[in-house]
Short mmCIF file of C-alpha atoms in Angstrom, two decimals:
data_model
loop_
_atom_site.label_atom_id
_atom_site.label_comp_id
_atom_site.label_asym_id
_atom_site.label_seq_id
_atom_site.Cartn_x
_atom_site.Cartn_y
_atom_site.Cartn_z
CA MET Y 1 12.00 -14.20 -0.83
CA ASP Y 2 13.29 -16.62 -3.47
CA ALA Y 3 11.12 -15.15 -5.66
CA ILE Y 4 11.43 -11.59 -4.65
CA ALA Y 5 15.55 -12.24 -5.00
CA ALA Y 6 14.95 -13.21 -8.43
CA LEU Y 7 13.17 -10.24 -10.00
CA VAL Y 8 15.96 -7.80 -8.47
CA PRO Y 9 17.79 -7.73 -11.75
CA TRP Y 10 14.94 -7.29 -13.51
CA MET Y 11 13.55 -4.57 -11.67
CA GLN Y 12 16.78 -2.91 -11.58
CA GLU Y 13 17.05 -3.01 -15.87
CA ARG Y 14 13.61 -1.33 -15.90
CA ALA Y 15 14.38 1.66 -13.21
CA GLY Y 16 15.80 4.32 -15.04
CA PRO Y 17 13.01 4.01 -17.78
CA LEU Y 18 10.12 4.07 -15.84
CA ASP Y 19 12.06 7.09 -14.07
CA ARG Y 20 12.55 8.61 -17.42
CA ASP Y 21 9.25 8.44 -18.59
CA SER Y 22 7.72 8.99 -14.79
CA ALA Y 23 5.85 5.58 -15.70
CA PHE Y 24 4.07 3.98 -12.64
CA PRO Y 25 5.22 0.40 -12.19
CA SER Y 26 2.50 -1.56 -13.29
CA ASP Y 27 4.87 -4.48 -14.02
CA GLU Y 28 6.49 -4.92 -10.80
CA ILE Y 29 3.59 -3.92 -8.69
CA ALA Y 30 2.41 -6.73 -10.96
CA ALA Y 31 4.88 -9.41 -10.38
CA LEU Y 32 5.40 -8.94 -6.78
CA ARG Y 33 1.67 -9.45 -5.89
CA ARG Y 34 2.36 -12.64 -8.14
CA ALA Y 35 5.40 -13.44 -5.78
CA GLY Y 36 2.94 -12.22 -2.26
CA ALA Y 37 4.90 -9.69 -1.87
CA LEU Y 38 1.36 -7.25 -1.51
CA SER Y 39 0.54 -9.44 1.30
CA PRO Y 40 2.99 -10.69 3.87
CA PRO Y 41 2.42 -11.18 7.25
CA LEU Y 42 2.45 -8.25 9.57
CA PRO Y 43 3.71 -7.40 12.42
CA VAL Y 44 0.49 -6.74 13.96
CA GLN Y 45 -0.90 -10.34 13.37
CA ARG Y 46 1.96 -12.37 13.66
CA THR Y 47 4.55 -12.21 15.45
CA GLY Y 48 8.13 -12.06 14.67
CA THR Y 49 7.74 -11.05 11.28
CA ALA Y 50 9.19 -8.15 11.51
CA ASP Y 51 12.57 -8.72 10.33
CA GLN Y 52 11.06 -10.77 7.19
CA LEU Y 53 9.37 -7.97 6.46
CA ALA Y 54 12.60 -5.98 6.62
CA THR Y 55 14.13 -7.70 4.39
CA LEU Y 56 11.20 -7.65 1.89
CA LEU Y 57 11.25 -4.05 1.48
CA THR Y 58 14.94 -3.89 0.72
CA ARG Y 59 15.46 -7.16 -1.37
CA VAL Y 60 12.16 -4.62 -3.32
CA GLY Y 61 13.90 -1.62 -2.79
CA GLN Y 62 17.61 -2.82 -3.96
CA GLY Y 63 15.39 -3.58 -7.43
CA ASN Y 64 14.10 -0.11 -7.87
CA LEU Y 65 13.86 2.47 -4.76
CA ALA Y 66 10.19 4.22 -6.42
CA VAL Y 67 8.83 0.86 -6.41
CA GLY Y 68 9.88 -0.08 -2.46
CA ARG Y 69 8.31 2.79 -1.62
CA ILE Y 70 5.06 1.87 -2.99
CA LEU Y 71 5.18 -1.39 -1.64
CA GLU Y 72 6.36 0.11 1.61
CA ALA Y 73 3.38 2.53 1.73
CA HIS Y 74 1.06 -0.70 0.76
CA VAL Y 75 2.53 -2.84 3.83
CA ASN Y 76 2.31 0.25 5.53
CA ALA Y 77 -0.94 1.18 5.34
CA ARG Y 78 -1.94 -2.41 5.30
CA HIS Y 79 -0.27 -2.74 9.46
CA LEU Y 80 -2.30 0.80 10.20
CA ILE Y 81 -5.76 -0.96 9.36
CA ALA Y 82 -4.90 -4.04 11.11
CA ARG Y 83 -3.92 -2.15 13.78
CA HIS Y 84 -6.53 -0.01 13.88
CA LEU Y 85 -9.50 0.02 11.89
CA THR Y 86 -12.11 -3.04 12.83
CA ALA Y 87 -15.52 -4.18 11.60
CA ARG Y 88 -17.22 -2.55 14.46
CA HIS Y 89 -15.22 0.72 13.71
CA LEU Y 90 -16.74 0.20 10.24
CA ILE Y 91 -20.41 -0.40 10.83
CA ALA Y 92 -20.47 1.68 14.15
CA ARG Y 93 -19.32 4.78 11.69
CA TYR Y 94 -20.48 3.86 8.38
CA GLY Y 95 -23.43 0.93 8.70
CA THR Y 96 -21.32 -1.32 7.30
CA PRO Y 97 -19.08 -4.86 7.44
CA PRO Y 98 -15.07 -3.92 6.24
CA LYS Y 99 -13.71 -5.89 3.04
CA ASP Y 100 -10.77 -6.40 2.48
CA ALA Y 101 -12.13 -6.96 -1.60
CA HIS Y 102 -10.05 -4.65 -2.42
CA LEU Y 103 -6.90 -6.61 -1.66
CA GLU Y 104 -7.94 -9.66 -3.30
CA ASP Y 105 -8.93 -8.00 -6.10
CA GLY Y 106 -5.51 -6.65 -6.85
CA GLY Y 107 -6.30 -3.11 -5.00
CA LEU Y 108 -2.98 -1.26 -3.95
CA TYR Y 109 -3.41 0.93 -0.56
CA ALA Y 110 -1.21 4.08 -0.45
CA LEU Y 111 -0.90 6.57 1.75
CA TRP Y 112 -1.28 10.77 1.84
CA VAL Y 113 1.23 13.02 3.48
CA THR Y 114 -0.37 16.08 4.69
CA ASP Y 115 -3.88 18.61 4.10
CA PRO Y 116 -2.90 21.91 1.93
CA PRO Y 117 -4.11 24.29 4.45
CA ALA Y 118 -6.54 25.40 1.87
CA ASN Y 119 -8.00 22.91 1.42
CA PRO Y 120 -8.32 19.61 3.83
CA LEU Y 121 -8.98 16.27 2.90
CA ARG Y 122 -12.48 15.59 3.86
CA LEU Y 123 -14.48 12.28 4.29
CA HIS Y 124 -18.26 12.55 4.46
CA ARG Y 125 -21.83 10.47 3.81
CA ALA Y 126 -23.35 10.63 0.56
CA GLY Y 127 -26.25 8.26 0.64
CA THR Y 128 -24.85 4.80 1.00
CA THR Y 129 -22.06 6.15 -0.95
CA ILE Y 130 -17.84 7.62 0.96
CA VAL Y 131 -16.96 10.80 -0.39
CA LEU Y 132 -13.74 12.07 -0.23
CA THR Y 133 -13.45 15.87 -1.41
CA GLY Y 134 -10.35 17.82 -1.07
CA GLY Y 135 -6.91 17.05 -1.11
CA LYS Y 136 -3.33 15.80 0.35
CA GLN Y 137 -0.19 16.84 -0.97
CA PHE Y 138 0.59 13.57 -2.48
CA CYS Y 139 0.21 10.24 -1.95
CA SER Y 140 3.04 7.99 -2.17
CA ALA Y 141 1.53 5.18 -4.70
#
């Protein structure tokens, strides 16, 4: 948590210019990744972590609320995956085991909101590839 607290003033200084330029906070996300904030223990994985997670999200939000929202969506997506998706589900549905290489390679999860009525998001298999078609109203990260 000390590493995150140390980032707060830096994120606060950069928040205005990032907002003005509508720029993605790549440097902030990289700094959070280095500090371990993108892979905190989740309540679904270990009891007693909810308070730590709340503190992490609060501190990042104090630095830059937009970055805090991105981190919250990332953590929420990780939590949903950990809670509901198992290797058995993935193998049964798609024939492939799960990989968390996405996170290990520096990936960032996000959450989409509702489907637009005219063009909802659909997932289908095309050979050995899984393809998403359609859309979502917006994505948090």
